[in-house]
PDB file of N, CA and C in Angstrom:
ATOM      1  N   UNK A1147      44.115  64.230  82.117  1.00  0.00           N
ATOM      2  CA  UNK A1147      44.475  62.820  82.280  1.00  0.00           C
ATOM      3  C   UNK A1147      43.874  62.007  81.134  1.00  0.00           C
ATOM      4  N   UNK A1148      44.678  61.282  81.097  1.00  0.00           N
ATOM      5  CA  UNK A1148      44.293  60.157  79.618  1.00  0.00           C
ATOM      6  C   UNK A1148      43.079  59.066  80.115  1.00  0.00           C
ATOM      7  N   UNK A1149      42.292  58.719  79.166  1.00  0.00           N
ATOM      8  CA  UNK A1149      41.633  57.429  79.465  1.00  0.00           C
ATOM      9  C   UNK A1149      42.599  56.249  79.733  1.00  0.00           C
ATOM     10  N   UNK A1150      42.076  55.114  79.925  1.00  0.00           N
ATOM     11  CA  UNK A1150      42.656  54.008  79.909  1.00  0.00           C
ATOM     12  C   UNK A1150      42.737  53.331  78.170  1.00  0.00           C
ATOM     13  N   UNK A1151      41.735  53.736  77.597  1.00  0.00           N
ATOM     14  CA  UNK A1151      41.648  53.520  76.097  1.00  0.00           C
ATOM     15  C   UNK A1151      42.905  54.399  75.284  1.00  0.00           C
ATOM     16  N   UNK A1152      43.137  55.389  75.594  1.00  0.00           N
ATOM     17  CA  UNK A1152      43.710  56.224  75.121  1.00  0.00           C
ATOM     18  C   UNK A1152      45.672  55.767  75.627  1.00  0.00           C
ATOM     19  N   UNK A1153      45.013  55.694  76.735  1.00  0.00           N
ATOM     20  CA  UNK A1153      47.208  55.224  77.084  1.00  0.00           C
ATOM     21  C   UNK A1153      47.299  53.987  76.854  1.00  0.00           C
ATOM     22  N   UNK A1154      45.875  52.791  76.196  1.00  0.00           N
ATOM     23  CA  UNK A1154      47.042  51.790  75.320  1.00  0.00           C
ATOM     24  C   UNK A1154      47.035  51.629  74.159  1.00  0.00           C
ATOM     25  N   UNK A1155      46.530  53.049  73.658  1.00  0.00           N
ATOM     26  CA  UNK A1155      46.200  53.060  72.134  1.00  0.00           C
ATOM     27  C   UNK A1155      47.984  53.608  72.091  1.00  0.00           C
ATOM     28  N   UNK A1156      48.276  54.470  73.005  1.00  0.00           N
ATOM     29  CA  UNK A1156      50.023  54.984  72.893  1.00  0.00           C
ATOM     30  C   UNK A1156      50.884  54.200  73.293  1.00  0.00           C
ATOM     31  N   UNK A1157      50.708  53.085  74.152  1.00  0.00           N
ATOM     32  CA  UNK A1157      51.128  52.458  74.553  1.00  0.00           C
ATOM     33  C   UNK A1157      51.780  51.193  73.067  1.00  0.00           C
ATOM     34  N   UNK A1158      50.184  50.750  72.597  1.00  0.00           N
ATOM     35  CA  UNK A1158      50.499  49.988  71.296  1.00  0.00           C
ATOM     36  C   UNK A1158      51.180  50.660  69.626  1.00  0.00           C
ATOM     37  N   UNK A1159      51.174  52.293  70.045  1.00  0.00           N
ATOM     38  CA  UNK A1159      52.079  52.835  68.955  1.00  0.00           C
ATOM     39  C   UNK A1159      53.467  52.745  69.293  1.00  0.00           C
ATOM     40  N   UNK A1160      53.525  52.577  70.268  1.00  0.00           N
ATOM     41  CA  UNK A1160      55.053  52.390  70.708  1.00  0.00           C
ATOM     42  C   UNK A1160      55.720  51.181  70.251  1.00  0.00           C
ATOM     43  N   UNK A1161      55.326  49.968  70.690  1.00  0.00           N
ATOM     44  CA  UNK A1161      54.981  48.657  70.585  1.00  0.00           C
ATOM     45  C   UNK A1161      55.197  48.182  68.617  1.00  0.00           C
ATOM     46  N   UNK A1162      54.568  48.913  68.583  1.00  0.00           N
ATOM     47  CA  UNK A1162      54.335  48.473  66.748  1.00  0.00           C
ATOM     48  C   UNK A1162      55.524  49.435  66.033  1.00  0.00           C
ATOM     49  N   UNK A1163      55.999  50.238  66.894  1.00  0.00           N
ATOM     50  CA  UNK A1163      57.651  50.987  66.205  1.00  0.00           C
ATOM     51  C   UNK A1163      58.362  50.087  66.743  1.00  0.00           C
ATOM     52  N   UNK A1164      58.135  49.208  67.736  1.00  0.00           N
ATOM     53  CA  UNK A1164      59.774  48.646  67.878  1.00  0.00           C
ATOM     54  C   UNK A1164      59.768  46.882  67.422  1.00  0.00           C
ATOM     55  N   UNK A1165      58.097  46.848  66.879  1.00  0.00           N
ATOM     56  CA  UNK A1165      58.365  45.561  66.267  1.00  0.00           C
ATOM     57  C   UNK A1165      58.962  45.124  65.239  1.00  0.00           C
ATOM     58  N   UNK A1166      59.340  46.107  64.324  1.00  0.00           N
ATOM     59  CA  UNK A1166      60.316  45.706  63.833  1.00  0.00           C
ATOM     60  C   UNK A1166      61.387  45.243  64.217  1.00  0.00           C
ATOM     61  N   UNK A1167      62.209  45.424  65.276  1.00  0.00           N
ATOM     62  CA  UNK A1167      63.305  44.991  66.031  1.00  0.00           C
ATOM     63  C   UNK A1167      63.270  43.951  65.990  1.00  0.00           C
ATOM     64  N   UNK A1168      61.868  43.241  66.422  1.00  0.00           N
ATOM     65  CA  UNK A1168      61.575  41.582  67.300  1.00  0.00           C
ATOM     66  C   UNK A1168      61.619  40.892  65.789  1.00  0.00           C
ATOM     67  N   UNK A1169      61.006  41.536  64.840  1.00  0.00           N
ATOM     68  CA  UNK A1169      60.334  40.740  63.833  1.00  0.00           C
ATOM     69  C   UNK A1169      62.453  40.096  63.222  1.00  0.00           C
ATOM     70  N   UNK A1170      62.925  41.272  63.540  1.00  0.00           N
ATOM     71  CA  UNK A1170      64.684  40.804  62.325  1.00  0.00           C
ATOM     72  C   UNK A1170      65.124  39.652  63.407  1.00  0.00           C
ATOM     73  N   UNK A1171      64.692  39.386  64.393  1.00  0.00           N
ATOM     74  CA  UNK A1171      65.507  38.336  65.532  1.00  0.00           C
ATOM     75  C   UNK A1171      64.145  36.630  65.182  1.00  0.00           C
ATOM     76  N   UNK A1172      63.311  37.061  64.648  1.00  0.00           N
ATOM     77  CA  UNK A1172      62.423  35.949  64.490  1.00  0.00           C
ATOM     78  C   UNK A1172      61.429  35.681  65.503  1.00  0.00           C
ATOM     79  N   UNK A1173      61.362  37.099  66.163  1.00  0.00           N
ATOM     80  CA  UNK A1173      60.023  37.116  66.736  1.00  0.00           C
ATOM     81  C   UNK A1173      58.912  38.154  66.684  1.00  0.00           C
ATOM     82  N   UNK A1174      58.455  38.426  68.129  1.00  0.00           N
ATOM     83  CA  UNK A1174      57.523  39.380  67.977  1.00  0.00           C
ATOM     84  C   UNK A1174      56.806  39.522  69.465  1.00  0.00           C
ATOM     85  N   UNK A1175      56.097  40.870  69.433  1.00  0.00           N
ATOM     86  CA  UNK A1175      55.873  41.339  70.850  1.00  0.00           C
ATOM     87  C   UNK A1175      54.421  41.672  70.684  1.00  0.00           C
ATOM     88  N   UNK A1176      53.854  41.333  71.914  1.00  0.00           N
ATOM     89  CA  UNK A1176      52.143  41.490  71.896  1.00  0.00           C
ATOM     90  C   UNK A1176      51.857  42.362  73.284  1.00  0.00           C
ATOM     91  N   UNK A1177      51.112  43.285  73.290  1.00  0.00           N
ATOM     92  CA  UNK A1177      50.664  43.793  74.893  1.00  0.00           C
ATOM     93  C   UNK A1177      49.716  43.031  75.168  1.00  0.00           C
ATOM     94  N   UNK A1178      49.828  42.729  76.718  1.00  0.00           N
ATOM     95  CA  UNK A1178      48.313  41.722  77.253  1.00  0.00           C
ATOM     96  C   UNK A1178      47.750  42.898  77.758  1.00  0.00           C
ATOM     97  N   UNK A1179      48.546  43.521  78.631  1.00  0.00           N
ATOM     98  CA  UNK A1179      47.306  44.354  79.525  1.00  0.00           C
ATOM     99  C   UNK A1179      48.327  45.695  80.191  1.00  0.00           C
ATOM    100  N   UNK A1180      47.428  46.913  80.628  1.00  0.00           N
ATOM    101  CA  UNK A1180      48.269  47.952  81.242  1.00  0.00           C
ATOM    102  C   UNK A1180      47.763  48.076  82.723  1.00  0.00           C
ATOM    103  N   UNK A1181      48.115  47.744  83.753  1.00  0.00           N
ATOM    104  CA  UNK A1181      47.702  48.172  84.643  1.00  0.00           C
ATOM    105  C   UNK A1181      48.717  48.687  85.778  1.00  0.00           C
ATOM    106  N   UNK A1182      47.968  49.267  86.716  1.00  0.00           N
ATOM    107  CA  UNK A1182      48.747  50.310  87.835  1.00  0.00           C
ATOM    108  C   UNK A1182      50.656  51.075  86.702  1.00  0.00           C
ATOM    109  N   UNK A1183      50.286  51.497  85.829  1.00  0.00           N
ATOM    110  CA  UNK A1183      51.817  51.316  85.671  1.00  0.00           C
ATOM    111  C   UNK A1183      52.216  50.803  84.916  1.00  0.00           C
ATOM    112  N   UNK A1184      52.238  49.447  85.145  1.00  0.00           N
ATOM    113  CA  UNK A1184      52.989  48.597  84.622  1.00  0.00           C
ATOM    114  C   UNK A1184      52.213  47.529  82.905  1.00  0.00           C
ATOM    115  N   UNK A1185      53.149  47.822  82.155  1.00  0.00           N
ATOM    116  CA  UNK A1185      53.132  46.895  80.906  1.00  0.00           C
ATOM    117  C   UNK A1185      53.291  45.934  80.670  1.00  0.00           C
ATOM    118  N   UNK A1186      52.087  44.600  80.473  1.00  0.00           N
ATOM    119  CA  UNK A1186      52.505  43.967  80.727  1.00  0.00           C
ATOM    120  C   UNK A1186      52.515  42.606  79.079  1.00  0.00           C
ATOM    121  N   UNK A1187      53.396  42.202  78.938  1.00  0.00           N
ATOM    122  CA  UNK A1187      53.675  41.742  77.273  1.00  0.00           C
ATOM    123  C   UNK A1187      54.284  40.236  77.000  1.00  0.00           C
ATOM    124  N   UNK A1188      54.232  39.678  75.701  1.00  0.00           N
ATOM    125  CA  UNK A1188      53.833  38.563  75.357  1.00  0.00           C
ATOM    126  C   UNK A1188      54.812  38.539  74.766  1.00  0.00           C
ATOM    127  N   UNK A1189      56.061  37.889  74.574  1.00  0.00           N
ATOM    128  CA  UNK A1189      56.808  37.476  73.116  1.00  0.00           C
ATOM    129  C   UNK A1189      56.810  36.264  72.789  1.00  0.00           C
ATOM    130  N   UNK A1190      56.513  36.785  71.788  1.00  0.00           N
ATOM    131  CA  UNK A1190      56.515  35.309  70.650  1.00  0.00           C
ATOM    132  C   UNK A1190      57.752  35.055  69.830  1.00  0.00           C
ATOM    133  N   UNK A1191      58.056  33.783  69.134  1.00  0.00           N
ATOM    134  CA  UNK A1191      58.729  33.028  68.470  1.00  0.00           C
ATOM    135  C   UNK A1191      60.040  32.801  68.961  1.00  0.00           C
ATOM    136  N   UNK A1192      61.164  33.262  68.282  1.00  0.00           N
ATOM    137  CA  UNK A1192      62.600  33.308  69.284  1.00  0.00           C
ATOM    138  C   UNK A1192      62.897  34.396  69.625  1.00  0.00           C
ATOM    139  N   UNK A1193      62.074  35.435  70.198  1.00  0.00           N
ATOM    140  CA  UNK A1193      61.826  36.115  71.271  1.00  0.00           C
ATOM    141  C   UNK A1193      61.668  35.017  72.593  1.00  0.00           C
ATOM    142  N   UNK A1194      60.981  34.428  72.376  1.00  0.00           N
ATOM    143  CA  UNK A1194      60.488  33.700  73.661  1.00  0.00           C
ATOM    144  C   UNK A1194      61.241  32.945  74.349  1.00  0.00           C
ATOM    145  N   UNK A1195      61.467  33.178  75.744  1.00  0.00           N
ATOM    146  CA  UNK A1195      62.616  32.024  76.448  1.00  0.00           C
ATOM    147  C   UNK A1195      64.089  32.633  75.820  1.00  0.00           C
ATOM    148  N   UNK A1196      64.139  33.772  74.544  1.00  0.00           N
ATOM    149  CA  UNK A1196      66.112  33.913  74.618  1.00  0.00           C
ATOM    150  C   UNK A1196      66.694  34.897  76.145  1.00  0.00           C
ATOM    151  N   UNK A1197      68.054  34.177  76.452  1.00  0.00           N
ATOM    152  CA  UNK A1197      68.384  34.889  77.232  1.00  0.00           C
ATOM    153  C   UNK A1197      68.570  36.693  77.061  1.00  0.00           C
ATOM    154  N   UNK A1198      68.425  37.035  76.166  1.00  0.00           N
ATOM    155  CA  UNK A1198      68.804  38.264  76.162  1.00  0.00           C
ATOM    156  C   UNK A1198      67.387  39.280  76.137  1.00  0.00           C
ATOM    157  N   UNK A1199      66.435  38.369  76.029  1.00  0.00           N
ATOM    158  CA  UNK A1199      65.138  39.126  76.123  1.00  0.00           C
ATOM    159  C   UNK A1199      64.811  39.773  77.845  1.00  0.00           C
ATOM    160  N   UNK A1200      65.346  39.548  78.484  1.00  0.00           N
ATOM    161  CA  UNK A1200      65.069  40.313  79.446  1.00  0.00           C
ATOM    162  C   UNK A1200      65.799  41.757  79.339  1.00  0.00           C
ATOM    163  N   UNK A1201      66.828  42.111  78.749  1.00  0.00           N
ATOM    164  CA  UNK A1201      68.089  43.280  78.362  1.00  0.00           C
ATOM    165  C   UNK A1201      66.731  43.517  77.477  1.00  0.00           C
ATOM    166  N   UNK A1202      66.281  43.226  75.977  1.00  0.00           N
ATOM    167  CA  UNK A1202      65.696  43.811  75.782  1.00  0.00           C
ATOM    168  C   UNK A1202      64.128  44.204  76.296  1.00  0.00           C
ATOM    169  N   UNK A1203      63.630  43.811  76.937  1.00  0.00           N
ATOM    170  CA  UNK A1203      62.715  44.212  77.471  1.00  0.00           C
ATOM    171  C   UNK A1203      63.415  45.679  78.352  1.00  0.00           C
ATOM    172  N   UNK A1204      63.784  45.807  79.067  1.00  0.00           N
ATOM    173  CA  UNK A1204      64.355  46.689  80.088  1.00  0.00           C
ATOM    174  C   UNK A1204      65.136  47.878  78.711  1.00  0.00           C
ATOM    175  N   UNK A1205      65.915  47.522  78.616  1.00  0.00           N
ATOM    176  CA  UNK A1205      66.845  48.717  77.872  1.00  0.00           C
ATOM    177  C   UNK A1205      66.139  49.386  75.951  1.00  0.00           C
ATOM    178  N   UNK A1206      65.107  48.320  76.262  1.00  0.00           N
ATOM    179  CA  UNK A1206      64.306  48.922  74.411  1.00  0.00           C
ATOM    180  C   UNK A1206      63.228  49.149  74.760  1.00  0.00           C
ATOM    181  N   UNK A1207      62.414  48.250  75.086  1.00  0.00           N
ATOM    182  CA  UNK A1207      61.276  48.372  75.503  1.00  0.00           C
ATOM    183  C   UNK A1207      60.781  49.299  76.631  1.00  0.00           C
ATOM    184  N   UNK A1208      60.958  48.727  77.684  1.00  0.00           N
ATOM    185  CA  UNK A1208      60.747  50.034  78.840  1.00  0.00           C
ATOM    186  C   UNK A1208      61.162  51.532  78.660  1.00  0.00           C
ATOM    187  N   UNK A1209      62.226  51.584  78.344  1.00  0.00           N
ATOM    188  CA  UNK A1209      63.042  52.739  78.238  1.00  0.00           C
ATOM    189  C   UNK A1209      62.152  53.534  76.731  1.00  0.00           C
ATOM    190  N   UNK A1210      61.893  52.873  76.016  1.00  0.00           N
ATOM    191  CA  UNK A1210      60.714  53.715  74.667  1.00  0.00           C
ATOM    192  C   UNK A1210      59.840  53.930  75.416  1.00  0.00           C
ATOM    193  N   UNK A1211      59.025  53.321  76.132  1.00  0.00           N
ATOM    194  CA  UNK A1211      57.594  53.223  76.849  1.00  0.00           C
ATOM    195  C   UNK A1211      57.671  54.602  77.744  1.00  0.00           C
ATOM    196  N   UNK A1212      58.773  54.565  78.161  1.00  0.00           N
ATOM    197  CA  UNK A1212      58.880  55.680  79.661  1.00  0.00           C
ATOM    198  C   UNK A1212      58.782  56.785  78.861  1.00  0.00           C
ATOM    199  N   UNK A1213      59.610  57.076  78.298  1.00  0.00           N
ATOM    200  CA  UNK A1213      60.173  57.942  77.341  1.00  0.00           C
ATOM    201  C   UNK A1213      58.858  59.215  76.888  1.00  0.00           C
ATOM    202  N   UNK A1214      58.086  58.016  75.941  1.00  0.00           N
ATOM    203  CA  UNK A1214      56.848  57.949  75.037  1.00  0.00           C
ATOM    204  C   UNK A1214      55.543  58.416  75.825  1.00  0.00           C
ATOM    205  N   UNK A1215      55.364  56.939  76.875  1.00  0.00           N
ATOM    206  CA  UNK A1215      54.226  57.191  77.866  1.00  0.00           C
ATOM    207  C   UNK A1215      54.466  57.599  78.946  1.00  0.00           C
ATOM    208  N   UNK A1216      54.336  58.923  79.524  1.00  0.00           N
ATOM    209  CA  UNK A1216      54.751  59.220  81.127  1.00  0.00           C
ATOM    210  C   UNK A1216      54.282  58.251  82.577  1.00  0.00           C
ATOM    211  N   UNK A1217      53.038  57.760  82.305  1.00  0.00           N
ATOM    212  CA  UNK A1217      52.046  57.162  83.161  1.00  0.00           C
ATOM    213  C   UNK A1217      52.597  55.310  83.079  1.00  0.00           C
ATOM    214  N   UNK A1218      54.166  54.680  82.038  1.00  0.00           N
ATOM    215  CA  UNK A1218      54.261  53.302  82.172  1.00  0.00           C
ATOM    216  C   UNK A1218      55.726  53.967  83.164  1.00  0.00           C
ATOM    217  N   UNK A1219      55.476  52.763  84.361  1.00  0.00           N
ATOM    218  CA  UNK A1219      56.666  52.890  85.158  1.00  0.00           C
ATOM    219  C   UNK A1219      57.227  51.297  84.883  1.00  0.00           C
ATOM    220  N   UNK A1220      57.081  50.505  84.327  1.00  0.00           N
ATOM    221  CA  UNK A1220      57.905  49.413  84.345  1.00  0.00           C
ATOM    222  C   UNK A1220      57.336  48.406  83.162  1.00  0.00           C
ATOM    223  N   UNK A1221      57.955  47.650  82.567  1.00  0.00           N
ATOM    224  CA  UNK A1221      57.511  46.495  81.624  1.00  0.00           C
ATOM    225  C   UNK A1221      57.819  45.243  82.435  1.00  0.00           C
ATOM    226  N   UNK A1222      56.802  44.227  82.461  1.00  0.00           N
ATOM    227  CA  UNK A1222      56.977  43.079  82.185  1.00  0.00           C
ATOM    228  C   UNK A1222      56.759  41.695  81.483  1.00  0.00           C
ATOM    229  N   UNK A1223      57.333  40.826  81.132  1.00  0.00           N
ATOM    230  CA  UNK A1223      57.394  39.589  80.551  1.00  0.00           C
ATOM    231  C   UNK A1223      56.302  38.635  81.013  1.00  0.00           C
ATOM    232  N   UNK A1224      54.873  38.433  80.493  1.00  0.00           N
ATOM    233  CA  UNK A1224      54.144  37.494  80.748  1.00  0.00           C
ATOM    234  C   UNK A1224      54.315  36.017  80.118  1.00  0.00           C
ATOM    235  N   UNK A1225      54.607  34.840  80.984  1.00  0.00           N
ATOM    236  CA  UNK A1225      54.673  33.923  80.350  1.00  0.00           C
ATOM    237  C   UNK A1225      54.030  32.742  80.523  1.00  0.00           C
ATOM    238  N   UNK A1226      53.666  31.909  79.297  1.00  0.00           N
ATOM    239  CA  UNK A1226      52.758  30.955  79.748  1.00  0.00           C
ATOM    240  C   UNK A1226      52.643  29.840  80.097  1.00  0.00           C
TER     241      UNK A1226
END
């Protein structure tokens, strides 16, 4: 079994391959925290508030994460 240090050190390699994605739309993605499971993340600029950021959260994001990390069962959108 992984540390907790260790699954968001994989967690944030994941994260930093798909920021490029966020960065060509004029934003960008931050992890706050991993717990029970679940991922939980920050977007910034016009990431933030677009309607289609929930599709990508779910169909890019989660779906790399699962994929990648066995131990993330879901992403979500922290907002402030």
């Amino acid at each position: 079994m992984l540390s907790p240090e260790k699954l968001i050190a994989q967690i944030n390699e994941v994260i930093d391959l798909l920021r490029p994605q966020f960065w060509m739309h004029g934003g960008n993605i931050e992890l706050v925290k991993f717990e029970n499971g679940t991922v939980y993340v920050r977007l910034h600029g016009a990431c933030d508030g677009c309607p289609s950021s929930s599709y990508t959260l779910k169909l890019m994001v989660e779906a790399e994460l699962k994929r990648e990390v066995p131990q993330v069962k879901e992403v979500i959108e922290v907002q402030d």
